[in-house]
Backbone as numpy.savetxt, mean C-alpha at the origin, in Angstrom:
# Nx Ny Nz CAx CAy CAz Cx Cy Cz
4.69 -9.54 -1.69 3.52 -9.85 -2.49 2.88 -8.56 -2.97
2.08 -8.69 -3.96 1.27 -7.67 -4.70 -0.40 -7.77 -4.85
-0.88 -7.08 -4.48 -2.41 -7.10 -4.20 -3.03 -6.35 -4.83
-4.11 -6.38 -6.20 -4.90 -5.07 -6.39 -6.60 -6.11 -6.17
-7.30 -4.94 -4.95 -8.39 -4.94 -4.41 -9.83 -3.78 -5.26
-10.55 -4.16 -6.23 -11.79 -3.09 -6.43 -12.82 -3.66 -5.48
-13.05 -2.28 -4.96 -14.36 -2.73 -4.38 -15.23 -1.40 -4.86
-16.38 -1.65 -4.47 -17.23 -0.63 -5.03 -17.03 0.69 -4.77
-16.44 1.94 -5.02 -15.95 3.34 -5.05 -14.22 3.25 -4.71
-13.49 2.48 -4.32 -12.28 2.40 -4.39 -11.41 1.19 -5.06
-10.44 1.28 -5.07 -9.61 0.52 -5.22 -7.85 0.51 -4.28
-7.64 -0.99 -4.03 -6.77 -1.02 -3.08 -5.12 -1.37 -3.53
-4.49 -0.94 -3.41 -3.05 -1.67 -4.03 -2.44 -1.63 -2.87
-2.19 -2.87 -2.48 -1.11 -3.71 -1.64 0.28 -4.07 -1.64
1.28 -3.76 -0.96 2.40 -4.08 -1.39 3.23 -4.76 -0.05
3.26 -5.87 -0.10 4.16 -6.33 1.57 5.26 -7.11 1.14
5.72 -7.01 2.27 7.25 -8.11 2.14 6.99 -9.31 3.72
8.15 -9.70 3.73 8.41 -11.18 5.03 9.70 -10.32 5.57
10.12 -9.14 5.19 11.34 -8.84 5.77 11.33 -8.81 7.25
12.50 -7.65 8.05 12.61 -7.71 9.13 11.44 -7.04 9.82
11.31 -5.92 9.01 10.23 -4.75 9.55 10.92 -3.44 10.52
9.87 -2.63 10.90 10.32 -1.68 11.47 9.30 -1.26 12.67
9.67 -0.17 13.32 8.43 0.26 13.97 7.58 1.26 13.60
6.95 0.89 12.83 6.15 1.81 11.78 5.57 3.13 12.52
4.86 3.00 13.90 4.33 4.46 14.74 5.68 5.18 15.07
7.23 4.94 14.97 8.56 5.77 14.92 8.67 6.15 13.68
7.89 5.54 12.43 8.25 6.60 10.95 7.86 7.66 10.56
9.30 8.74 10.90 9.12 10.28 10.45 8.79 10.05 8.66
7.94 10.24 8.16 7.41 10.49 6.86 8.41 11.80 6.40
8.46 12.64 7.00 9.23 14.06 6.35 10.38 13.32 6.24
10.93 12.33 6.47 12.50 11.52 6.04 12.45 11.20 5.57
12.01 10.24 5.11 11.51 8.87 4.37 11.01 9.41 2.99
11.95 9.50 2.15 11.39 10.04 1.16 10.84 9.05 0.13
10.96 8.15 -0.20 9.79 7.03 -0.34 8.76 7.09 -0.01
8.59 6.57 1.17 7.47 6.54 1.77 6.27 7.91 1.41
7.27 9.09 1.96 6.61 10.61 1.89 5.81 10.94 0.49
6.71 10.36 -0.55 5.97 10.33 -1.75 4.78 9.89 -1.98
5.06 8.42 -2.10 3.88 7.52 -1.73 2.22 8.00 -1.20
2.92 8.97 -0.06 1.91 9.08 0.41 1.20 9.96 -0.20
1.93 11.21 -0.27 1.69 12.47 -1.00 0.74 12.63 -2.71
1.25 11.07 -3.15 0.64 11.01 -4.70 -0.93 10.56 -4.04
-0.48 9.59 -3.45 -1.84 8.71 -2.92 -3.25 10.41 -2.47
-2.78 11.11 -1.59 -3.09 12.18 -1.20 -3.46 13.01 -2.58
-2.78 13.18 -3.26 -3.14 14.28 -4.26 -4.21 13.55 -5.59
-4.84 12.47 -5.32 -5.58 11.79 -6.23 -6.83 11.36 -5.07
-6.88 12.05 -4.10 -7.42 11.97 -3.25 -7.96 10.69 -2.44
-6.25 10.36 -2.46 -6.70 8.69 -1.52 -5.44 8.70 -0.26
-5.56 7.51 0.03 -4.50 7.99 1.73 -3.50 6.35 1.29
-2.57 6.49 2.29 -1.49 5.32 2.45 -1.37 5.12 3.76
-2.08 3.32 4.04 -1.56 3.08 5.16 0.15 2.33 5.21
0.32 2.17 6.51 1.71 1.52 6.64 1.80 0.82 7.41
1.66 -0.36 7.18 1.88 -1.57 8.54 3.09 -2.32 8.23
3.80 -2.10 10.03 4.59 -2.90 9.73 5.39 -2.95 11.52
5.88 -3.92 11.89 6.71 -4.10 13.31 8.01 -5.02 13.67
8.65 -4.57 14.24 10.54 -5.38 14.41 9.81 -6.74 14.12
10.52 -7.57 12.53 10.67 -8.50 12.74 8.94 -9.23 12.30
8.31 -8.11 11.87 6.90 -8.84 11.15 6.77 -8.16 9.73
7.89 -8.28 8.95 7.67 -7.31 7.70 6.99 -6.56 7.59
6.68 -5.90 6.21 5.67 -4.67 6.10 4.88 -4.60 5.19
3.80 -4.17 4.80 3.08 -3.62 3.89 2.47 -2.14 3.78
2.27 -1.70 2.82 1.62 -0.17 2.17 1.01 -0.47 1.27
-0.32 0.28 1.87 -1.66 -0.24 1.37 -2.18 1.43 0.47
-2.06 1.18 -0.83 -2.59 2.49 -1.31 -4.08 2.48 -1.38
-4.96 3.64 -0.82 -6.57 3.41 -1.51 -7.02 4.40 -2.72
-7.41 4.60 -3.56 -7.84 5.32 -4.29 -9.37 5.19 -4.69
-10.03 6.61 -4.34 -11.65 6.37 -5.15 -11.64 5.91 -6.65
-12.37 5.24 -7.07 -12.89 4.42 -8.40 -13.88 4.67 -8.71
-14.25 5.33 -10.09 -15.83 5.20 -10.63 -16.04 3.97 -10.96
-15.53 3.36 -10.94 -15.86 2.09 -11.77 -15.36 0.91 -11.20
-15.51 -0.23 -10.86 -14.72 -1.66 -10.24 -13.97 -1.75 -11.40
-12.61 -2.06 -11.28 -11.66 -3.13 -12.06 -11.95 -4.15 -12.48
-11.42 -4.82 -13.77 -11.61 -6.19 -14.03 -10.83 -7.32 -13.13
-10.72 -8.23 -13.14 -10.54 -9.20 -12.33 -9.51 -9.17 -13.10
-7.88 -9.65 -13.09 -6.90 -10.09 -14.12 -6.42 -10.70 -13.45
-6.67 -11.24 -12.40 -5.53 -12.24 -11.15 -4.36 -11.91 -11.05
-4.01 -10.66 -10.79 -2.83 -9.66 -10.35 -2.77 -9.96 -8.59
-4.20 -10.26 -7.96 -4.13 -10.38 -6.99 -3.46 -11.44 -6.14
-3.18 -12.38 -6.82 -2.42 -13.48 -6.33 -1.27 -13.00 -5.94
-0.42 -14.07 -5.02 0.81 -13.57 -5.13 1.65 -13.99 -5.44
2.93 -13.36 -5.40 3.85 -13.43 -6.20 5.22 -14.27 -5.61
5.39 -15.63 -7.01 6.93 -15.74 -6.20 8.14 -15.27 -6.55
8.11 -13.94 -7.00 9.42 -13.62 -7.56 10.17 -12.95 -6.78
């Protein structure tokens, strides 16, 4: 599924699955070069990336970014069955 969250000074983008999952507190980031990115852009626009996820409870990565401004509503937030 796909999530975009404004709230007042940030904004949230969500991204999860139903997969198997992993043990997210064992992910070396310096490997994971996905992930490492992710984080790194999130970081250099001065926002952070969480990562939840455990054997067998899929995952999500939650980007935050500061916002001057709230987003419009476009119902992006729903989710998705594709």
């Amino acid at each position: 599924s796909l999530a975009v969250d404004s709230q007042t000074g940030s904004v949230t983008l969500s991204v999860a699955d139903n997969g198997i999952g992993f043990d997210a507190a064992a992910c070396d980031l310096q490997r994971s070069h996905g992930l490492r990115r992710i984080a790194e852009r999130a970081a250099f626009f001065g926002g952070a990336m969480q990562l939840d996820s455990a054997d067998g409870q899929g995952t999500r990565v939650l980007v935050t970014l500061a916002s001057a401004k709230p987003l419009p509503d476009h119902g992006i937030d729903e989710p998705s069955n594709h």
